[in-house]
CSV table of C-alpha atoms in Angstrom, one decimal:
chain,number,residue,atom,x,y,z
A,47,MET,CA,0.0,0.0,0.0
A,48,SER,CA,1.1,3.5,-0.7
A,49,ILE,CA,-0.6,6.8,0.0
A,50,GLU,CA,-0.8,9.0,-3.1
A,51,THR,CA,-2.9,11.9,-4.5
A,52,VAL,CA,-5.4,10.9,-7.2
A,53,GLU,CA,-8.1,12.8,-9.1
A,54,LEU,CA,-11.6,11.7,-8.4
A,55,ASP,CA,-14.4,12.3,-10.9
A,56,ASP,CA,-17.4,14.4,-10.1
A,57,PRO,CA,-20.4,12.2,-9.4
A,58,ARG,CA,-22.4,11.3,-12.5
A,59,ASP,CA,-26.2,11.7,-12.6
A,60,ASP,CA,-26.7,8.3,-10.8
A,61,GLU,CA,-23.7,8.6,-8.4
A,62,ILE,CA,-23.1,9.9,-4.9
A,63,LEU,CA,-19.9,11.5,-3.5
A,64,VAL,CA,-19.1,10.5,0.0
A,65,ARG,CA,-16.5,12.0,2.3
A,66,LEU,CA,-15.1,9.1,4.3
A,67,GLU,CA,-14.9,9.4,8.1
A,68,ALA,CA,-13.9,5.8,8.7
A,69,THR,CA,-13.4,2.6,6.8
A,70,GLY,CA,-12.8,-1.0,8.0
A,71,ILE,CA,-10.0,-3.2,6.7
A,72,CYS,CA,-11.3,-6.7,5.7
A,73,HIS,CA,-9.4,-9.8,4.8
A,74,THR,CA,-11.1,-9.6,1.4
A,75,ASP,CA,-9.1,-6.4,0.7
A,76,LEU,CA,-5.8,-8.1,1.4
A,77,THR,CA,-6.7,-11.3,-0.3
A,78,LEU,CA,-7.7,-9.6,-3.6
A,79,LYS,CA,-4.8,-7.2,-3.3
A,80,ALA,CA,-2.4,-10.2,-3.2
A,81,VAL,CA,-3.8,-11.7,-6.4
A,82,TRP,CA,-4.7,-8.5,-8.3
A,83,ALA,CA,-3.8,-9.2,-11.9
A,84,TYR,CA,-3.7,-5.7,-13.4
A,85,GLU,CA,-0.5,-3.6,-13.6
A,86,THR,CA,-2.6,-0.5,-13.0
A,87,PRO,CA,-2.7,0.7,-9.4
A,88,MET,CA,-5.8,-0.2,-7.4
A,89,VAL,CA,-7.6,1.5,-4.5
A,90,PHE,CA,-9.2,-1.1,-2.2
A,91,GLY,CA,-11.5,-0.6,0.8
A,92,HIS,CA,-15.2,-1.7,1.1
A,93,GLU,CA,-16.4,-0.9,4.6
A,94,GLY,CA,-16.7,2.9,4.3
A,95,ALA,CA,-18.8,5.3,6.5
A,96,GLY,CA,-19.0,9.0,6.0
A,97,ILE,CA,-21.0,12.0,5.0
A,98,VAL,CA,-22.7,12.7,1.6
A,99,GLU,CA,-21.1,15.7,-0.1
A,100,ALA,CA,-22.9,15.6,-3.5
A,101,VAL,CA,-25.5,13.6,-5.4
A,102,GLY,CA,-26.3,13.3,-9.1
A,103,ARG,CA,-29.5,14.5,-10.6
A,104,GLN,CA,-31.1,11.1,-10.7
A,105,VAL,CA,-30.5,10.2,-7.1
A,106,GLU,CA,-33.7,10.4,-5.1
A,107,SER,CA,-33.3,8.7,-1.8
A,108,ILE,CA,-29.9,10.2,-0.7
A,109,ARG,CA,-29.3,13.8,0.3
A,110,VAL,CA,-26.3,16.0,0.9
A,111,GLY,CA,-25.4,15.8,4.5
A,112,ASP,CA,-26.7,12.3,5.1
A,113,ARG,CA,-24.5,10.1,7.3
A,114,VAL,CA,-24.1,6.8,5.4
A,115,VAL,CA,-22.6,3.3,5.5
A,116,LEU,CA,-21.3,1.9,2.2
A,117,SER,CA,-21.7,-1.8,1.3
A,118,TYR,CA,-21.6,-4.0,-1.8
A,119,ARG,CA,-23.2,-3.1,-5.2
A,120,SER,CA,-26.0,-5.0,-7.0
A,121,CYS,CA,-27.9,-4.4,-10.2
A,122,ARG,CA,-31.4,-4.7,-8.7
A,123,ARG,CA,-32.7,-6.0,-12.0
A,124,CYS,CA,-31.6,-9.6,-12.4
A,125,ALA,CA,-33.7,-12.6,-11.2
A,126,GLN,CA,-31.7,-12.9,-8.0
A,127,CYS,CA,-32.0,-9.2,-7.1
A,128,ALA,CA,-35.7,-9.2,-8.0
A,129,SER,CA,-36.3,-12.2,-5.7
A,130,GLY,CA,-34.7,-10.5,-2.7
A,131,HIS,CA,-31.2,-12.0,-3.0
A,132,PRO,CA,-28.9,-9.2,-4.2
A,133,THR,CA,-25.8,-10.9,-2.8
A,134,TYR,CA,-26.1,-13.4,-5.7
A,135,CYS,CA,-26.6,-10.7,-8.3
A,136,SER,CA,-25.7,-11.8,-11.8
A,137,GLU,CA,-23.5,-8.8,-12.2
A,138,PHE,CA,-21.9,-9.0,-8.8
A,139,ALA,CA,-18.3,-9.5,-10.0
A,140,ALA,CA,-18.5,-6.7,-12.6
A,141,LEU,CA,-20.0,-4.3,-10.1
A,142,ASN,CA,-17.7,-5.1,-7.1
A,143,ALA,CA,-14.4,-6.5,-8.3
A,144,SER,CA,-13.6,-5.2,-11.8
A,145,GLY,CA,-11.9,-2.0,-10.8
A,146,THR,CA,-14.1,0.1,-13.1
A,147,ARG,CA,-17.7,1.3,-13.5
A,148,PRO,CA,-20.0,-1.0,-15.5
A,149,ASP,CA,-19.2,0.9,-18.7
A,150,GLY,CA,-15.4,0.3,-18.2
A,151,SER,CA,-14.5,3.8,-17.1
A,152,THR,CA,-12.6,4.5,-13.9
A,153,THR,CA,-13.5,7.0,-11.2
A,154,MET,CA,-9.9,7.8,-10.2
A,155,HIS,CA,-7.0,9.0,-12.3
A,156,GLN,CA,-3.4,10.1,-12.0
A,157,ALA,CA,-1.1,11.9,-14.4
A,158,SER,CA,0.3,8.5,-15.5
A,159,GLY,CA,-3.2,7.2,-16.3
A,160,ASP,CA,-6.3,5.7,-14.9
A,161,VAL,CA,-6.4,4.1,-11.4
A,162,GLN,CA,-8.5,1.0,-10.8
A,163,ALA,CA,-11.2,1.8,-8.3
A,164,SER,CA,-15.0,1.2,-7.7
A,165,PHE,CA,-14.0,-1.7,-5.4
A,166,PHE,CA,-17.4,-2.8,-4.0
A,167,GLY,CA,-18.7,0.3,-5.6
A,168,GLN,CA,-16.7,2.6,-3.3
A,169,SER,CA,-12.9,2.1,-3.0
A,170,SER,CA,-13.0,3.6,0.5
A,171,PHE,CA,-9.3,3.5,1.3
A,172,ALA,CA,-9.4,7.2,0.3
A,173,SER,CA,-10.7,10.5,1.6
A,174,HIS,CA,-13.6,10.4,-0.8
A,175,ALA,CA,-15.5,7.8,-2.7
A,176,ILE,CA,-18.0,7.6,-5.6
A,177,ALA,CA,-20.9,5.3,-4.7
A,178,ASN,CA,-24.4,4.5,-5.9
A,179,GLN,CA,-27.9,4.3,-4.4
A,180,ASP,CA,-27.8,0.5,-4.3
A,181,ASN,CA,-24.8,0.4,-2.0
A,182,VAL,CA,-25.5,3.4,0.2
A,183,VAL,CA,-27.4,3.1,3.5
A,184,VAL,CA,-28.5,6.2,5.4
A,185,VAL,CA,-28.0,5.8,9.1
A,186,ASP,CA,-28.6,7.8,12.2
A,187,ASP,CA,-26.0,9.8,14.1
A,188,VAL,CA,-23.6,6.9,15.0
A,189,ASP,CA,-19.9,6.6,15.6
A,190,PRO,CA,-18.6,6.1,12.0
A,191,SER,CA,-15.8,3.7,13.2
A,192,VAL,CA,-18.5,1.4,14.7
A,193,ALA,CA,-20.8,1.8,11.7
A,194,ALA,CA,-18.2,1.1,9.0
A,195,PRO,CA,-17.6,-2.6,9.6
A,196,LEU,CA,-21.3,-3.2,9.4
A,197,GLY,CA,-21.0,-2.8,5.6
A,198,CYS,CA,-19.2,-6.2,5.2
A,199,GLY,CA,-17.5,-8.1,8.0
A,200,VAL,CA,-20.2,-7.8,10.7
A,201,GLN,CA,-23.0,-8.1,8.1
A,202,THR,CA,-21.4,-11.3,6.8
A,203,GLY,CA,-21.0,-13.0,10.2
A,204,ALA,CA,-24.3,-11.9,11.8
A,205,GLY,CA,-26.2,-12.2,8.5
A,206,THR,CA,-25.1,-15.8,8.0
A,207,VAL,CA,-26.5,-16.7,11.3
A,208,LEU,CA,-29.7,-14.6,11.3
A,209,ASN,CA,-30.6,-14.8,7.5
A,210,VAL,CA,-29.2,-18.2,6.4
A,211,LEU,CA,-28.6,-20.7,9.2
A,212,ARG,CA,-31.3,-19.3,11.6
A,213,PRO,CA,-30.5,-21.4,14.7
A,214,TRP,CA,-33.2,-21.8,17.3
A,215,GLU,CA,-33.0,-21.7,21.1
A,216,ARG,CA,-30.9,-24.5,22.5
A,217,SER,CA,-29.7,-25.5,19.0
A,218,SER,CA,-25.9,-25.8,18.7
A,219,MET,CA,-23.5,-23.9,16.4
A,220,ALA,CA,-19.8,-24.5,15.9
A,221,ILE,CA,-17.9,-21.4,14.6
A,222,PHE,CA,-14.4,-22.0,13.1
A,223,GLY,CA,-12.4,-18.8,13.4
A,224,GLY,CA,-12.6,-16.0,15.9
A,225,GLY,CA,-12.0,-13.0,13.7
A,226,ALA,CA,-14.4,-10.2,13.0
A,227,VAL,CA,-16.8,-12.4,11.0
A,228,GLY,CA,-16.7,-15.3,13.4
A,229,LEU,CA,-17.2,-13.1,16.5
A,230,SER,CA,-20.0,-11.2,14.8
A,231,ALA,CA,-21.6,-14.6,14.3
A,232,VAL,CA,-21.1,-15.4,18.0
A,233,MET,CA,-23.0,-12.3,18.9
A,234,ALA,CA,-25.9,-13.0,16.6
A,235,ALA,CA,-26.1,-16.7,17.7
A,236,ALA,CA,-26.2,-15.5,21.3
A,237,VAL,CA,-29.3,-13.4,20.5
A,238,SER,CA,-31.0,-16.5,19.0
A,239,GLY,CA,-30.4,-18.5,22.1
A,240,ALA,CA,-28.1,-21.1,20.4
A,241,THR,CA,-25.3,-22.8,22.2
A,242,THR,CA,-22.2,-21.6,20.5
A,243,ILE,CA,-18.8,-23.3,20.3
A,244,VAL,CA,-15.8,-21.3,18.9
A,245,VAL,CA,-12.6,-22.9,17.5
A,246,ASP,CA,-9.6,-20.6,17.3
A,247,PRO,CA,-5.9,-21.0,18.1
A,248,VAL,CA,-5.5,-17.5,19.6
A,249,GLU,CA,-6.2,-17.4,23.4
A,250,SER,CA,-7.2,-13.7,23.4
A,251,ARG,CA,-9.8,-14.4,20.7
A,252,ARG,CA,-11.2,-17.4,22.6
A,253,GLU,CA,-11.5,-15.2,25.7
A,254,LEU,CA,-13.4,-12.5,23.8
A,255,ALA,CA,-15.6,-15.2,22.2
A,256,ARG,CA,-16.6,-16.2,25.8
A,257,GLU,CA,-17.3,-12.6,26.7
A,258,LEU,CA,-19.5,-12.2,23.6
A,259,GLY,CA,-21.6,-15.3,24.4
A,260,ALA,CA,-19.7,-18.5,23.4
A,261,ALA,CA,-20.5,-21.4,25.7
A,262,VAL,CA,-17.4,-23.4,24.8
A,263,VAL,CA,-14.1,-22.4,23.3
A,264,ILE,CA,-11.6,-24.9,21.8
A,265,ASP,CA,-7.9,-24.5,21.0
A,266,PRO,CA,-7.3,-26.6,17.9
A,267,LYS,CA,-3.6,-26.8,18.7
A,268,THR,CA,-4.2,-28.9,21.8
A,269,ILE,CA,-7.4,-30.8,21.2
A,270,ASP,CA,-9.2,-32.3,18.2
A,271,PRO,CA,-12.1,-29.9,17.5
A,272,VAL,CA,-14.3,-32.5,15.8
A,273,GLU,CA,-14.1,-34.8,18.8
A,274,ALA,CA,-14.6,-32.0,21.2
A,275,ILE,CA,-17.7,-30.6,19.4
A,276,ARG,CA,-19.2,-34.1,19.1
A,277,GLU,CA,-18.7,-34.6,22.8
A,278,VAL,CA,-20.2,-31.2,23.8
A,279,THR,CA,-23.2,-31.5,21.5
A,280,GLY,CA,-23.9,-35.2,22.0
A,281,GLY,CA,-23.0,-36.3,18.5
A,282,GLY,CA,-22.5,-33.2,16.4
A,283,SER,CA,-23.6,-29.6,16.0
A,284,ASP,CA,-26.8,-28.5,14.3
A,285,PHE,CA,-24.9,-25.8,12.5
A,286,ALA,CA,-21.4,-24.8,11.7
A,287,LEU,CA,-19.7,-21.8,10.2
A,288,ASP,CA,-16.3,-21.7,8.6
A,289,THR,CA,-14.7,-18.2,8.3
A,290,THR,CA,-11.1,-19.5,7.7
A,291,ALA,CA,-11.3,-20.7,4.1
A,292,ILE,CA,-8.7,-23.3,5.1
A,293,PRO,CA,-9.5,-26.6,3.4
A,294,ALA,CA,-8.6,-28.8,6.4
A,295,VAL,CA,-10.8,-26.7,8.7
A,296,ILE,CA,-13.7,-26.8,6.3
A,297,ARG,CA,-13.5,-30.6,6.4
A,298,GLN,CA,-13.5,-30.4,10.2
A,299,GLY,CA,-16.7,-28.3,10.0
A,300,VAL,CA,-18.4,-31.0,7.9
A,301,ASP,CA,-17.2,-33.8,10.2
A,302,ALA,CA,-18.3,-31.9,13.3
A,303,LEU,CA,-22.0,-31.6,12.1
A,304,GLY,CA,-24.7,-33.9,13.5
A,305,LYS,CA,-27.4,-35.5,11.5
A,306,GLN,CA,-28.9,-33.1,8.9
A,307,GLY,CA,-26.5,-30.4,10.0
A,308,VAL,CA,-25.6,-27.4,7.8
A,309,LEU,CA,-22.2,-25.9,7.3
A,310,ALA,CA,-22.0,-22.3,6.0
A,311,VAL,CA,-18.8,-21.2,4.3
A,312,VAL,CA,-18.0,-17.5,3.8
A,313,GLY,CA,-14.2,-17.2,3.3
A,314,VAL,CA,-12.3,-16.8,0.0
A,315,GLY,CA,-9.2,-18.9,-0.1
A,316,ASP,CA,-8.0,-22.2,-1.6
A,317,PRO,CA,-10.8,-23.2,-4.1
A,318,ASP,CA,-10.1,-27.0,-3.7
A,319,VAL,CA,-11.5,-28.8,-0.7
A,320,THR,CA,-11.8,-32.5,-0.2
A,321,ILE,CA,-15.1,-33.6,1.3
A,322,SER,CA,-16.4,-37.1,1.9
A,323,ILE,CA,-19.6,-37.5,-0.1
A,324,THR,CA,-20.4,-40.6,2.0
A,325,GLU,CA,-20.3,-38.3,5.1
A,326,LEU,CA,-22.7,-35.9,3.5
A,327,ILE,CA,-25.2,-38.5,2.3
A,328,SER,CA,-25.1,-40.8,5.4
A,329,GLY,CA,-25.6,-37.8,7.7
A,330,GLY,CA,-28.0,-35.8,5.5
A,331,LYS,CA,-25.5,-33.0,5.8
A,332,SER,CA,-25.3,-29.9,3.6
A,333,ILE,CA,-22.8,-27.2,2.8
A,334,ARG,CA,-24.0,-23.7,2.0
A,335,GLY,CA,-21.9,-20.9,0.4
A,336,VAL,CA,-22.9,-17.4,1.7
A,337,ILE,CA,-22.0,-14.0,0.4
A,338,GLU,CA,-22.4,-10.9,2.6
A,339,GLY,CA,-24.7,-12.8,5.0
A,340,ASN,CA,-27.4,-13.0,2.3
A,341,ALA,CA,-28.3,-9.5,3.5
A,342,THR,CA,-29.8,-6.5,1.7
A,343,PRO,CA,-27.8,-3.6,3.3
A,344,GLN,CA,-30.6,-1.1,3.3
A,345,THR,CA,-32.7,-3.2,5.6
A,346,PHE,CA,-30.1,-5.3,7.4
A,347,VAL,CA,-27.6,-2.5,8.4
A,348,PRO,CA,-30.4,-0.7,10.3
A,349,ARG,CA,-31.3,-4.0,12.0
A,350,LEU,CA,-27.6,-4.4,13.1
A,351,LEU,CA,-27.6,-0.8,14.4
A,352,GLU,CA,-30.7,-1.5,16.4
A,353,MET,CA,-29.1,-4.6,17.9
A,354,HIS,CA,-26.0,-2.5,18.8
A,355,ARG,CA,-28.2,0.1,20.5
A,356,ARG,CA,-29.8,-2.7,22.6
A,357,GLY,CA,-26.4,-4.0,23.6
A,358,GLU,CA,-26.7,-7.2,21.6
A,359,LEU,CA,-24.0,-6.4,19.1
A,360,PRO,CA,-21.1,-4.7,20.9
A,361,VAL,CA,-19.0,-4.2,17.7
A,362,GLU,CA,-16.7,-1.8,19.5
A,363,LYS,CA,-15.2,-4.8,21.3
A,364,LEU,CA,-13.8,-6.0,18.0
A,365,ILE,CA,-12.4,-2.6,16.8
A,366,ARG,CA,-9.0,-1.0,17.0
A,367,ARG,CA,-8.8,2.4,15.4
A,368,TYR,CA,-5.9,3.6,13.3
A,369,ALA,CA,-5.1,6.9,11.7
A,370,PHE,CA,-5.5,6.6,7.9
A,371,GLU,CA,-1.8,7.4,7.5
A,372,ASP,CA,-1.0,4.2,9.5
A,373,ILE,CA,-2.7,1.9,6.9
A,374,ALA,CA,0.4,-0.2,6.5
A,375,THR,CA,0.5,-0.9,10.2
A,376,ALA,CA,-3.2,-1.7,10.2
A,377,CYS,CA,-2.8,-4.1,7.3
A,378,ALA,CA,0.1,-5.8,9.0
A,379,ASP,CA,-1.8,-6.2,12.2
A,380,THR,CA,-4.7,-7.7,10.3
A,381,THR,CA,-2.4,-10.2,8.7
A,382,ASN,CA,-0.6,-11.3,11.9
A,383,GLY,CA,-3.9,-11.5,13.8
A,384,SER,CA,-3.0,-9.0,16.5
A,385,THR,CA,-6.0,-6.9,15.6
A,386,ILE,CA,-9.5,-8.3,15.0
A,387,LYS,CA,-11.1,-5.4,13.1
A,388,PRO,CA,-8.8,-2.5,12.2
A,389,VAL,CA,-10.7,0.7,11.3
A,390,LEU,CA,-9.0,3.6,9.6
A,391,VAL,CA,-10.2,7.0,10.9
A,392,PHE,CA,-9.9,10.1,8.7
């Protein structure tokens, strides 16, 4: 990462200019940064929160001065969007990970040429971002450093529990990985009344998981998590969530399920995972891929904020704030695991 000056376009008729106050750093930023195939520079960042400074003539629901959270883009026209599932939009990749607007133009430029941007319709590792009505959520007066992670990490973890798995009271859920996504899932599962088991090798994260509502925590370095989960649940968990994207851990998630259990996978990593089909069939088990918690940001982010106000989603316990100029340190702390959810503050 390097901090440089770029030229940002004025918003087009259907676009919104946002002055960023805070933006979270997500593992997706670092994962895609590591594999970015273009030689052109790229501005990442997709958990922005800030103030609207300008809107295009076609923008109706957003006003200058609104405090907003930025999330992912969707076309709102395809069959998946029309059926209420915008996370599986047919144009998701083009709108969120192409580095350009849908017409191929870029929102950012330097003297040497165009700069790839529009990451998740925002590229919020910057003082200002160009966004659209479909990925902007108007929120009340709230600490932007708390609101920013709701746009992706918290939405993914909590949404996977509340929108997809939907555990019931006294059901059991095993969560593999105690990062921001996993711990957001812990908080959501606690609200549902499920018994939650968290597997993570870092002691501080296991301790925080307990504080946030986990009934059992497991150190996979010292104990077989599959055997431990089966023992705690009396045969296997009703649900499991993998946030690690590590093939061996995903296999553990399947093996730790009880009869007709469901494993949700949300991480992007090694695409090749070996799973026993016999295990799936004989146990009636299933694996479900989930993007962004299967959430529509305009309705789900306000729900998360209401949970936060009630004390059910203490996101601030996951956050460490960094000055924007310290982005390199924040990225390093994300990679080495010393910080759960870094938030850059402008």
